Coordinates of N, CA, C and O in Angstrom, one line a residue:
X1 N -16.3 10.6 12.1 CA -16.0 11.6 11.1 C -14.5 11.9 11.0 O -14.0 12.0 9.9
X2 N -13.8 12.0 12.1 CA -12.4 12.3 12.1 C -11.7 11.1 11.4 O -10.7 11.4 10.6
X3 N -12.1 9.9 11.6 CA -11.4 8.8 10.9 C -11.6 8.9 9.4 O -10.6 8.6 8.7
X4 N -12.7 9.3 8.9 CA -13.0 9.4 7.5 C -12.1 10.6 6.9 O -11.5 10.4 5.8
X5 N -12.0 11.7 7.6 CA -11.1 12.8 7.2 C -9.7 12.3 7.1 O -9.0 12.6 6.2
X6 N -9.2 11.6 8.2 CA -7.8 11.1 8.2 C -7.6 10.1 7.1 O -6.5 10.2 6.4
X7 N -8.5 9.3 6.8 CA -8.4 8.3 5.7 C -8.3 9.0 4.4 O -7.4 8.7 3.6
X8 N -9.2 10.0 4.2 CA -9.1 10.8 3.0 C -7.8 11.5 2.8 O -7.2 11.6 1.7
X9 N -7.2 12.1 3.9 CA -5.9 12.8 3.8 C -4.8 11.8 3.4 O -3.9 12.1 2.6
X10 N -4.9 10.6 4.0 CA -3.8 9.6 3.7 C -4.0 9.2 2.2 O -2.9 9.0 1.5
X11 N -5.2 9.0 1.7 CA -5.4 8.6 0.3 C -4.9 9.7 -0.6 O -4.3 9.4 -1.6
X12 N -5.2 10.9 -0.3 CA -4.7 12.0 -1.1 C -3.2 12.0 -1.2 O -2.6 12.1 -2.3
X13 N -2.5 11.8 -0.1 CA -1.0 11.7 -0.1 C -0.5 10.6 -0.9 O 0.5 10.8 -1.7
X14 N -1.1 9.4 -0.8 CA -0.5 8.3 -1.6 C -0.8 8.3 -3.0 O -0.2 7.7 -3.8
X15 N -1.9 9.1 -3.4 CA -2.2 9.2 -4.8 C -1.4 10.2 -5.6 O -1.3 10.2 -6.8
X16 N -0.6 11.0 -4.8 CA 0.3 12.0 -5.5 C 1.5 11.2 -6.1 O 2.0 10.4 -5.4
X17 N 1.8 11.5 -7.3 CA 2.9 10.9 -8.0 C 3.8 12.0 -8.6 O 3.3 12.9 -9.2
X18 N 5.1 11.8 -8.5 CA 6.0 12.8 -9.2 C 5.8 12.8 -10.7 O 5.5 11.7 -11.3
X19 N 5.9 13.9 -11.3 CA 5.7 14.0 -12.8 C 6.7 13.1 -13.5 O 7.9 13.1 -13.1
X20 N 6.3 12.4 -14.5 CA 7.1 11.5 -15.3 C 7.6 10.3 -14.6 O 8.5 9.7 -15.0
X21 N 7.0 10.0 -13.4 CA 7.4 8.8 -12.7 C 6.2 8.1 -12.2 O 5.9 8.0 -11.0
X22 N 5.4 7.5 -13.2 CA 4.2 6.8 -12.8 C 4.5 5.5 -12.0 O 5.5 4.9 -12.2
X23 N 3.6 5.3 -11.1 CA 3.8 4.1 -10.2 C 3.2 2.9 -10.9 O 2.1 3.0 -11.5
X24 N 3.8 1.8 -10.8 CA 3.2 0.5 -11.4 C 1.9 0.2 -10.8 O 1.7 0.5 -9.6
X25 N 1.0 -0.3 -11.6 CA -0.4 -0.6 -11.1 C -0.4 -1.5 -9.9 O -1.2 -1.2 -8.9
X26 N 0.4 -2.5 -9.9 CA 0.4 -3.4 -8.7 C 0.8 -2.7 -7.4 O 0.1 -3.0 -6.4
X27 N 1.7 -1.8 -7.5 CA 2.0 -1.0 -6.3 C 0.9 -0.1 -5.9 O 0.6 0.1 -4.7
X28 N 0.2 0.5 -6.9 CA -0.9 1.4 -6.6 C -2.0 0.6 -5.9 O -2.5 1.0 -4.8
X29 N -2.3 -0.6 -6.4 CA -3.3 -1.4 -5.8 C -2.9 -1.8 -4.4 O -3.8 -1.7 -3.4
X30 N -1.7 -2.2 -4.1 CA -1.3 -2.6 -2.8 C -1.4 -1.5 -1.8 O -1.9 -1.7 -0.7
X31 N -0.9 -0.3 -2.2 CA -0.9 0.8 -1.2 C -2.3 1.3 -1.0 O -2.6 1.6 0.2
X32 N -3.1 1.4 -2.0 CA -4.5 1.8 -1.8 C -5.3 0.8 -0.9 O -6.0 1.2 0.0
X33 N -5.0 -0.5 -1.2 CA -5.6 -1.5 -0.3 C -5.2 -1.4 1.1 O -6.0 -1.4 2.0
X34 N -3.9 -1.1 1.3 CA -3.4 -1.0 2.7 C -4.0 0.2 3.4 O -4.4 0.0 4.6
X35 N -4.1 1.3 2.8 CA -4.7 2.5 3.4 C -6.2 2.2 3.7 O -6.7 2.5 4.8
X36 N -6.9 1.7 2.7 CA -8.3 1.5 2.9 C -8.7 0.5 3.9 O -9.8 0.5 4.5
X37 N -7.8 -0.4 4.2 CA -8.0 -1.5 5.1 C -7.3 -1.3 6.5 O -7.2 -2.2 7.3
X38 N -6.9 -0.1 6.8 CA -6.5 0.3 8.1 C -5.0 0.0 8.4 O -4.6 0.2 9.6
X39 N -4.2 -0.4 7.5 CA -2.8 -0.8 7.7 C -2.0 0.5 8.0 O -0.9 0.4 8.4
X40 N -2.5 1.7 7.6 CA -1.8 2.9 7.8 C -2.4 3.8 8.8 O -2.1 5.0 8.9
X41 N -3.4 3.3 9.6 CA -4.1 4.2 10.5 C -3.2 4.8 11.6 O -3.5 5.9 12.0
X42 N -2.2 4.2 12.0 CA -1.3 4.7 13.0 C -0.3 5.7 12.4 O 0.5 6.3 13.1
X43 N -0.2 5.8 11.1 CA 0.8 6.6 10.4 C 0.3 8.0 10.4 O -0.8 8.3 9.9
X44 N 1.1 9.0 10.8 CA 0.8 10.4 10.8 C 0.7 10.8 9.3 O 1.5 10.3 8.5
X45 N -0.3 11.6 9.0 CA -0.5 12.0 7.6 C 0.7 12.6 7.0 O 1.1 12.3 5.8
X46 N 1.5 13.3 7.7 CA 2.8 13.9 7.2 C 3.8 12.9 6.9 O 4.8 13.2 6.2
X47 N 3.7 11.7 7.5 CA 4.7 10.6 7.3 C 4.2 9.6 6.3 O 4.9 8.6 6.1
X48 N 3.1 9.8 5.7 CA 2.5 8.8 4.8 C 3.4 8.5 3.5 O 3.6 7.4 3.1
X49 N 4.0 9.6 3.0 CA 4.8 9.4 1.8 C 6.0 8.5 2.1 O 6.4 7.6 1.4
X50 N 6.7 8.7 3.3 CA 7.8 7.9 3.7 C 7.3 6.5 3.9 O 8.0 5.5 3.5
X51 N 6.2 6.3 4.6 CA 5.6 5.0 4.9 C 5.4 4.3 3.6 O 5.7 3.1 3.4
X52 N 4.8 5.0 2.6 CA 4.5 4.4 1.3 C 5.8 3.9 0.6 O 5.9 2.9 0.0
X53 N 6.8 4.8 0.6 CA 8.1 4.5 -0.1 C 8.7 3.2 0.5 O 9.1 2.3 -0.2
X54 N 8.7 3.1 1.9 CA 9.2 1.9 2.5 C 8.4 0.7 2.2 O 8.9 -0.4 2.1
X55 N 7.0 0.9 2.1 CA 6.2 -0.3 1.8 C 6.5 -0.8 0.4 O 6.6 -2.0 0.2
X56 N 6.7 0.1 -0.6 CA 7.1 -0.3 -1.9 C 8.4 -1.1 -1.9 O 8.5 -2.1 -2.6
X57 N 9.4 -0.6 -1.2 CA 10.7 -1.3 -1.1 C 10.5 -2.7 -0.4 O 11.1 -3.7 -0.9
X58 N 9.7 -2.7 0.6 CA 9.4 -4.0 1.3 C 8.8 -5.0 0.3 O 9.2 -6.2 0.2
X59 N 7.7 -4.6 -0.4 CA 7.0 -5.5 -1.3 C 7.9 -5.9 -2.5 O 7.9 -7.1 -2.9
X60 N 8.7 -5.0 -3.0 CA 9.6 -5.3 -4.1 C 10.7 -6.3 -3.7 O 11.0 -7.2 -4.4
X61 N 11.2 -6.2 -2.4 CA 12.3 -7.1 -2.0 C 11.8 -8.4 -1.5 O 12.5 -9.4 -1.7
X62 N 10.6 -8.4 -0.9 CA 10.2 -9.7 -0.2 C 8.9 -10.3 -0.8 O 8.7 -11.5 -0.5
X63 N 8.2 -9.6 -1.6 CA 6.9 -10.1 -2.1 C 6.8 -9.8 -3.6 O 5.7 -9.5 -4.1
X64 N 7.8 -10.0 -4.4 CA 7.8 -9.7 -5.8 C 6.7 -10.5 -6.6 O 6.0 -10.0 -7.4
X65 N 6.7 -11.9 -6.3 CA 5.6 -12.7 -7.0 C 4.2 -12.2 -6.7 O 3.4 -12.3 -7.6
X66 N 4.0 -11.7 -5.5 CA 2.6 -11.1 -5.2 C 2.3 -9.9 -6.1 O 1.3 -9.8 -6.6
X67 N 3.3 -9.0 -6.2 CA 3.1 -7.9 -7.1 C 2.9 -8.3 -8.5 O 2.1 -7.7 -9.2
X68 N 3.6 -9.3 -8.9 CA 3.4 -9.8 -10.3 C 2.0 -10.3 -10.5 O 1.3 -10.1 -11.5
X69 N 1.5 -11.1 -9.5 CA 0.1 -11.6 -9.6 C -0.9 -10.4 -9.7 O -1.8 -10.4 -10.5
X70 N -0.7 -9.4 -8.8 CA -1.6 -8.2 -8.8 C -1.5 -7.5 -10.2 O -2.5 -7.1 -10.8
X71 N -0.3 -7.4 -10.7 CA -0.1 -6.7 -11.9 C -0.7 -7.4 -13.1 O -1.0 -6.8 -14.1
X72 N -0.8 -8.7 -13.0 CA -1.4 -9.5 -14.1 C -2.9 -9.8 -13.9 O -3.5 -10.7 -14.5
X73 N -3.5 -9.0 -13.0 CA -4.9 -9.0 -12.7 C -5.4 -10.4 -12.2 O -6.5 -10.9 -12.5
X74 N -4.5 -11.0 -11.4 CA -4.8 -12.3 -10.8 C -5.3 -12.1 -9.4 O -4.7 -12.6 -8.4
X75 N -6.4 -11.3 -9.2 CA -6.9 -11.0 -7.9 C -8.0 -12.0 -7.5 O -9.0 -12.1 -8.2
X76 N -7.8 -12.7 -6.5 CA -8.8 -13.6 -5.9 C -8.6 -13.6 -4.4 O -7.8 -12.8 -3.9
X77 N -9.3 -14.5 -3.8 CA -9.3 -14.5 -2.3 C -7.9 -14.9 -1.8 O -7.4 -14.3 -0.8
X78 N -7.2 -15.7 -2.5 CA -5.8 -16.2 -2.1 C -4.9 -15.0 -2.3 O -4.0 -14.8 -1.4
X79 N -5.0 -14.2 -3.3 CA -4.1 -13.0 -3.5 C -4.4 -12.0 -2.4 O -3.5 -11.4 -1.9
X80 N -5.7 -11.8 -2.1 CA -6.0 -10.8 -1.1 C -5.4 -11.3 0.3 O -4.9 -10.5 1.0
X81 N -5.5 -12.6 0.6 CA -5.0 -13.1 1.8 C -3.5 -12.9 1.9 O -2.9 -12.5 2.9
X82 N -2.8 -13.2 0.7 CA -1.4 -13.0 0.7 C -1.0 -11.6 0.9 O 0.0 -11.3 1.6
X83 N -1.7 -10.7 0.3 CA -1.5 -9.2 0.5 C -1.7 -8.8 1.9 O -0.8 -8.1 2.5
X84 N -2.7 -9.3 2.5 CA -3.0 -9.0 4.0 C -1.8 -9.5 4.8 O -1.3 -8.8 5.7
X85 N -1.3 -10.7 4.5 CA -0.2 -11.2 5.3 C 1.1 -10.4 5.1 O 1.8 -10.1 6.0
X86 N 1.3 -10.0 3.9 CA 2.5 -9.2 3.6 C 2.4 -7.8 4.3 O 3.4 -7.3 4.9
X87 N 1.2 -7.2 4.3 CA 1.0 -5.9 4.9 C 1.1 -6.1 6.5 O 1.7 -5.2 7.1
X88 N 0.7 -7.2 7.0 CA 0.8 -7.4 8.4 C 2.3 -7.6 8.8 O 2.8 -7.0 9.8
X89 N 3.1 -8.3 7.9 CA 4.5 -8.4 8.1 C 5.2 -7.0 8.1 O 6.1 -6.7 8.9
X90 N 4.8 -6.2 7.1 CA 5.4 -4.9 7.0 C 5.1 -4.0 8.2 O 5.9 -3.3 8.7
X91 N 3.9 -4.1 8.7 CA 3.5 -3.4 9.9 C 4.3 -3.7 11.1 O 4.6 -2.9 11.9
X92 N 4.7 -5.0 11.2 CA 5.5 -5.5 12.3 C 6.9 -5.0 12.2 O 7.6 -4.9 13.2
X93 N 7.4 -4.9 11.0 CA 8.8 -4.5 10.7 C 9.2 -3.1 11.1 O 8.4 -2.3 11.4

């Protein structure tokens, strides 16, 4: 039960967006996928916003083609695998 509550709290934090600053869909997909699949489990709920910001910077700088695929609705097993690898790299960094 605690894991579900923590997951919900992290999801609430990542879904908050500043007014007039919508997040691109590809970034939304990537961060929601990351949280739902345990890549942020060790991140304190209070630090999720900073973690998310750094994740966006990481993906923008090192995995731009992946974000373009996701943004163009090119989601398949290969894209999911590539996203998992990128998130694993981010977690190590």
